[in-house]
GROMACS .gro file of C-alpha atoms in nm:
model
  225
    1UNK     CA    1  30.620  26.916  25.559
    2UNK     CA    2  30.537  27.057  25.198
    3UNK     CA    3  30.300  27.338  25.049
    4UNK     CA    4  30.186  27.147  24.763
    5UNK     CA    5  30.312  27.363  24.503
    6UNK     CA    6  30.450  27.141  24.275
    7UNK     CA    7  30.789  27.204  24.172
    8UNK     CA    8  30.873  26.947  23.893
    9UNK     CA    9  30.690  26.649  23.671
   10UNK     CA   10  30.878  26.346  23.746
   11UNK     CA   11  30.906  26.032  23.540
   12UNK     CA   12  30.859  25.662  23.681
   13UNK     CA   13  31.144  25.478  23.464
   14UNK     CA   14  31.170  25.158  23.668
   15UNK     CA   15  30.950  25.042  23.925
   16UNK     CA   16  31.120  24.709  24.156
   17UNK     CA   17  30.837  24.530  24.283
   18UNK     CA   18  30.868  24.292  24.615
   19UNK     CA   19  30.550  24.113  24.759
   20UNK     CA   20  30.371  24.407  24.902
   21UNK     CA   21  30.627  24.694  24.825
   22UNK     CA   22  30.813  24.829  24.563
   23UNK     CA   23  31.131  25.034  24.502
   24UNK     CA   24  31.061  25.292  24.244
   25UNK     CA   25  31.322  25.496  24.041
   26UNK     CA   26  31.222  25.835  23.893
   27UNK     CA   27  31.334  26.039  23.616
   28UNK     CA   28  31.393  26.438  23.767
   29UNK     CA   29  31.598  26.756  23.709
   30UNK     CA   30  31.518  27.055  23.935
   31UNK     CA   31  31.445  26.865  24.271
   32UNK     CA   32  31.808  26.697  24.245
   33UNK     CA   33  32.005  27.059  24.250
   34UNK     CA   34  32.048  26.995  24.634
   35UNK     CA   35  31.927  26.641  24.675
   36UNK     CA   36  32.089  26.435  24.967
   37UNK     CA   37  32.042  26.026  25.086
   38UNK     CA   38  31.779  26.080  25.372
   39UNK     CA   39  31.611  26.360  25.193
   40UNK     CA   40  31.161  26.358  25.206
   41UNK     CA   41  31.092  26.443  24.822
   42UNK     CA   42  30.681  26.442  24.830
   43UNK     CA   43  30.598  26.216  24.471
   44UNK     CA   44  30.206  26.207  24.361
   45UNK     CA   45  30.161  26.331  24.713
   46UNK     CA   46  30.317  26.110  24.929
   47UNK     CA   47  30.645  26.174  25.133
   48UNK     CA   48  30.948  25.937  25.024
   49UNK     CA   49  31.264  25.902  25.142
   50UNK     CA   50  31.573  25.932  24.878
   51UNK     CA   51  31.761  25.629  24.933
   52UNK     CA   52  31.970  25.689  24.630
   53UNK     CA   53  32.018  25.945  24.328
   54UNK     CA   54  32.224  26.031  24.044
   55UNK     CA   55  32.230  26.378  23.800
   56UNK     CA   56  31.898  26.285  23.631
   57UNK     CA   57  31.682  26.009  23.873
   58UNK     CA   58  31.619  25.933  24.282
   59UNK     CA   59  31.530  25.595  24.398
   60UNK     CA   60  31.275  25.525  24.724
   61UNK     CA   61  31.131  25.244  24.903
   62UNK     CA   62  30.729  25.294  24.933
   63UNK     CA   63  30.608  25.008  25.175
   64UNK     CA   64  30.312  24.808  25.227
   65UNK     CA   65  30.105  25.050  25.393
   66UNK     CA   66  30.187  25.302  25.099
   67UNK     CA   67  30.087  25.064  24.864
   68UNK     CA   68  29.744  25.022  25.010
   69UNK     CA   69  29.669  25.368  25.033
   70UNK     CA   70  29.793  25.472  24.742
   71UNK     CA   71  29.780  25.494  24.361
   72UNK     CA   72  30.108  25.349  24.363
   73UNK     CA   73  29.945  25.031  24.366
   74UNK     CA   74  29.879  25.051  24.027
   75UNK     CA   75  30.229  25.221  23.906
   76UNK     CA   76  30.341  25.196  23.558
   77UNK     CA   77  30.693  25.258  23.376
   78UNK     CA   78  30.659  25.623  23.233
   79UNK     CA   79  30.356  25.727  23.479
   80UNK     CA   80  30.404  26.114  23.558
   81UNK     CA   81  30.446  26.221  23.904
   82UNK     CA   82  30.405  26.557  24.105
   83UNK     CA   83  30.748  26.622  24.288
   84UNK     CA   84  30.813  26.871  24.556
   85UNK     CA   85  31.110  26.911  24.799
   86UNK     CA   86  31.085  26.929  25.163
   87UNK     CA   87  30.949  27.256  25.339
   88UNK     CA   88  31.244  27.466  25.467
   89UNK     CA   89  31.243  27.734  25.749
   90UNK     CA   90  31.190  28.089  25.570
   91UNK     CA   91  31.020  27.941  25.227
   92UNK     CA   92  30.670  28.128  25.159
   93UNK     CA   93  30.422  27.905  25.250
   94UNK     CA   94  30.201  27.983  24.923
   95UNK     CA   95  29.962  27.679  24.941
   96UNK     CA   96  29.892  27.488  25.279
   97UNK     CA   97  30.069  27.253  25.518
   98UNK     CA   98  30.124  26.922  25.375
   99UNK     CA   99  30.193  26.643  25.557
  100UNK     CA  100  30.250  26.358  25.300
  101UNK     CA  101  30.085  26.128  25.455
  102UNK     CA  102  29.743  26.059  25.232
  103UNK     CA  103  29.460  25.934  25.347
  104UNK     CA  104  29.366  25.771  25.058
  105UNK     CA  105  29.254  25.797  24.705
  106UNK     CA  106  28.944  25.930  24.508
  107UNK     CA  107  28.845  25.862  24.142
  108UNK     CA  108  28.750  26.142  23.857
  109UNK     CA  109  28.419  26.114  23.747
  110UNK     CA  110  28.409  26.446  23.565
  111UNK     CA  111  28.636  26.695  23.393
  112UNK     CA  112  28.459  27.020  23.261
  113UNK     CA  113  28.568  27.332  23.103
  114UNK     CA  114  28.449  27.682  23.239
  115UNK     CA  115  28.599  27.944  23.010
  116UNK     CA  116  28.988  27.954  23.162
  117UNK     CA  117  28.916  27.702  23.436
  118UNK     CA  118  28.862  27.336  23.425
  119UNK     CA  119  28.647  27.157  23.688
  120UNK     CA  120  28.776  26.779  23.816
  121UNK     CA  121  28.478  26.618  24.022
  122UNK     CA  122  28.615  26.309  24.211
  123UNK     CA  123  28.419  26.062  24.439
  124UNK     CA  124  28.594  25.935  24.756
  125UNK     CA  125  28.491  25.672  25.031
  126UNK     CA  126  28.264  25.823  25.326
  127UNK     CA  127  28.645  25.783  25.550
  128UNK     CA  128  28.758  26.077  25.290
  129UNK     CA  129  28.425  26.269  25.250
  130UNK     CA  130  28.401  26.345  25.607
  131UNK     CA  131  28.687  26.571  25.615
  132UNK     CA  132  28.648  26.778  25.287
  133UNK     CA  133  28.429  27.102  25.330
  134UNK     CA  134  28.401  27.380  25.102
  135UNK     CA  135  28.659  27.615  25.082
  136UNK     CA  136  28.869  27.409  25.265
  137UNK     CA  137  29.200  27.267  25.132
  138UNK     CA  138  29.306  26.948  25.001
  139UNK     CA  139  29.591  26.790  24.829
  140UNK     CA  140  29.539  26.589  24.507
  141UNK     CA  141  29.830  26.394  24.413
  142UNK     CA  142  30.020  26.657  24.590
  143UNK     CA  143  29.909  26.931  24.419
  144UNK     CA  144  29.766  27.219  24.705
  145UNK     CA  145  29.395  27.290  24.633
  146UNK     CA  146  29.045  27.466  24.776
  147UNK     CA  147  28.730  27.270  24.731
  148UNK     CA  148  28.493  27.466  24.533
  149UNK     CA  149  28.201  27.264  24.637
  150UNK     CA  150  28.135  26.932  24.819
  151UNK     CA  151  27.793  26.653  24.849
  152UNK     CA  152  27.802  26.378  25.082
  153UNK     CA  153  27.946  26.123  24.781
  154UNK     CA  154  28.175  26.337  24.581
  155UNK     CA  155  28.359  26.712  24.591
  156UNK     CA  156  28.487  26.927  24.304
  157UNK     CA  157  28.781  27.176  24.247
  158UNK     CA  158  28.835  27.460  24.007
  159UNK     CA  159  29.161  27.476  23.835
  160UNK     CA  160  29.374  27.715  23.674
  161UNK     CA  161  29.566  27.686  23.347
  162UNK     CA  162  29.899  27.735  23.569
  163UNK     CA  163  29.827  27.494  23.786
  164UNK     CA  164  29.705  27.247  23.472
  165UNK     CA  165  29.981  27.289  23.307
  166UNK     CA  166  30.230  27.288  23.607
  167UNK     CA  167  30.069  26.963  23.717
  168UNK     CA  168  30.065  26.541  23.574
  169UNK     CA  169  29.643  26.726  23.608
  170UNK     CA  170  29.682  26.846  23.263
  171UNK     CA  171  29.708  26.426  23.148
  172UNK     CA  172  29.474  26.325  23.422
  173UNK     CA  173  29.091  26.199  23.277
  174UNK     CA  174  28.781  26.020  23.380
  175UNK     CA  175  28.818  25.716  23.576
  176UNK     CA  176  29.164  25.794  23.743
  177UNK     CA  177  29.335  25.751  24.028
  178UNK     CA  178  29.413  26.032  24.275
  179UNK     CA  179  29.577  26.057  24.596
  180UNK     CA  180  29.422  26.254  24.858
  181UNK     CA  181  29.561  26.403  25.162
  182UNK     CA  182  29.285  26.608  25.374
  183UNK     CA  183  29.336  26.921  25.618
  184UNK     CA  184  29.483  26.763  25.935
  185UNK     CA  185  29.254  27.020  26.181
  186UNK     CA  186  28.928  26.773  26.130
  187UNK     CA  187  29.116  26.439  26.225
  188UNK     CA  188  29.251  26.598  26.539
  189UNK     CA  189  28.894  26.763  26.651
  190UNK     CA  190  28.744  26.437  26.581
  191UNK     CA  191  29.036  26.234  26.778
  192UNK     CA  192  28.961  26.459  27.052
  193UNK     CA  193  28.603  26.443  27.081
  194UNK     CA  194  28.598  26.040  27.050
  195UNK     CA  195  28.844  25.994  27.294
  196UNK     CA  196  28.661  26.219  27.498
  197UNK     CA  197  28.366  26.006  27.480
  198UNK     CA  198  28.546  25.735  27.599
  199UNK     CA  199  28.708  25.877  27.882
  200UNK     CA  200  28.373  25.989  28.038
  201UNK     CA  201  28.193  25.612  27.955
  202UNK     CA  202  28.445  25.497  28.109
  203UNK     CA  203  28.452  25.679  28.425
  204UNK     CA  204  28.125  25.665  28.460
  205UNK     CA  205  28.165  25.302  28.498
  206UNK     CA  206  28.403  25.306  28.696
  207UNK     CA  207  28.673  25.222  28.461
  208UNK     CA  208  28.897  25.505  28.516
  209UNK     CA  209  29.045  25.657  28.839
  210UNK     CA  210  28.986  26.044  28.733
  211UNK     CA  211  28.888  26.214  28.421
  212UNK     CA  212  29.097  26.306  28.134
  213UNK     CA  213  29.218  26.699  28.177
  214UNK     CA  214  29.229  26.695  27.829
  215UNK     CA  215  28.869  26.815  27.675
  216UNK     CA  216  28.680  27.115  27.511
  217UNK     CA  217  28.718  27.333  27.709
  218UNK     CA  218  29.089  27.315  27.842
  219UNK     CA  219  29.101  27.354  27.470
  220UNK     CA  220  28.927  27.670  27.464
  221UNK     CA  221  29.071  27.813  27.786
  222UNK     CA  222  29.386  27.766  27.666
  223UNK     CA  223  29.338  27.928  27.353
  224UNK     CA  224  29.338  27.632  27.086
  225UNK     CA  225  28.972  27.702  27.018
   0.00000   0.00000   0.00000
């Protein structure tokens, strides 16, 4: 798990590429001071495995299924990269949980200044869009954010100079390629409900021999709701 507080810009200095994965190298300083084989180091926003490292780079393997979901697709030599260590127990959790696993990507159709903020609008497919609210967090290439307002096509966040300059944001522009990760809590409550759904189709028809326990309200008597 991460926070998405970004604790380094990375480097991309040599990308291997195989059919339908790649092995990528990356250029680092700070995330190495305690870096071991096996450790998750979250890059752009999605959670890699170090398979090796030296004083100044990591190597991972991102496979197919990264590759489709992710603007890794479309890697270059010398692309910038978020980079974040691991969650450990005790850490202040100063952004929100972050899984790693993104559910896709968006694309920046507008960047706009508002005095010490700058606004990025992106526009995502409808399988994205259904999870972002306002106010509600999302991570953008890793980076831990609130979504300051949200239509059915596109959503927009506010960001600080810290967070700009902290970020690969500040060398972001129109027409690029983000990696999103939405708030977990909407993919479970609509997992829940379809399966639901199914269960009582199904018994209805006589296709099951009793009735899934597990429904709104065993959630709500048990305190999850």
């Amino acid at each position: 798990m991460f926070t998405g507080l970004v604790e380094e810009i990375g480097t991309i200095v040599s990308i291997s590429k195989g059919l339908k994965a790649s092995t990528l190298t990356i250029g680092a300083n700070y995330v190495l001071a305690d870096v071991k084989v096996g450790d998750s180091i979250s890059t752009n926003g999605v959670c890699l495995t170090v398979t090796q490292f030296s004083k100044s780079q990591f190597s991972v393997d991102v496979m197919p299924e990264t590759m489709n979901r992710s603007n890794f697709a479309t890697a270059k030599t010398g692309m910038k990269v978020n980079l974040e260590r691991a969650l450990r127990m005790g850490d202040r959790l100063g952004g929100h949980m972050v899984s790693g696993h993104i559910d896709g990507t968006g694309k920046i159709i507008a960047i706009d200044k508002d005095e010490n903020a700058t606004w990025y609008t992106l526009t995502a497919p409808a399988s994205i869009m259904k999870y972002i609210i306002e106010k509600g967090s999302v991570a953008l290439d890793g980076i831990s954010l609130t979504v300051a307002a949200v239509d059915f096509e596109s959503f927009k966040v506010s960001i600080i100079p810290h967070t700009r300059a902290m970020t690969t944001l500040d060398a972001r522009k129109v027409g690029d390629i983000i990696n999103i990760e939405c708030d977990a809590f909407g993919k479970y409550v609509e997992r829940i409900t379809a399966f639901n759904q199914v269960s009582q189709h199904q018994q209805e028809h006589g296709n099951m021999k009793a009735k899934s326990k597990l429904d709104m309200a065993f959630l709500e008597q048990n305190g999850f709701l």
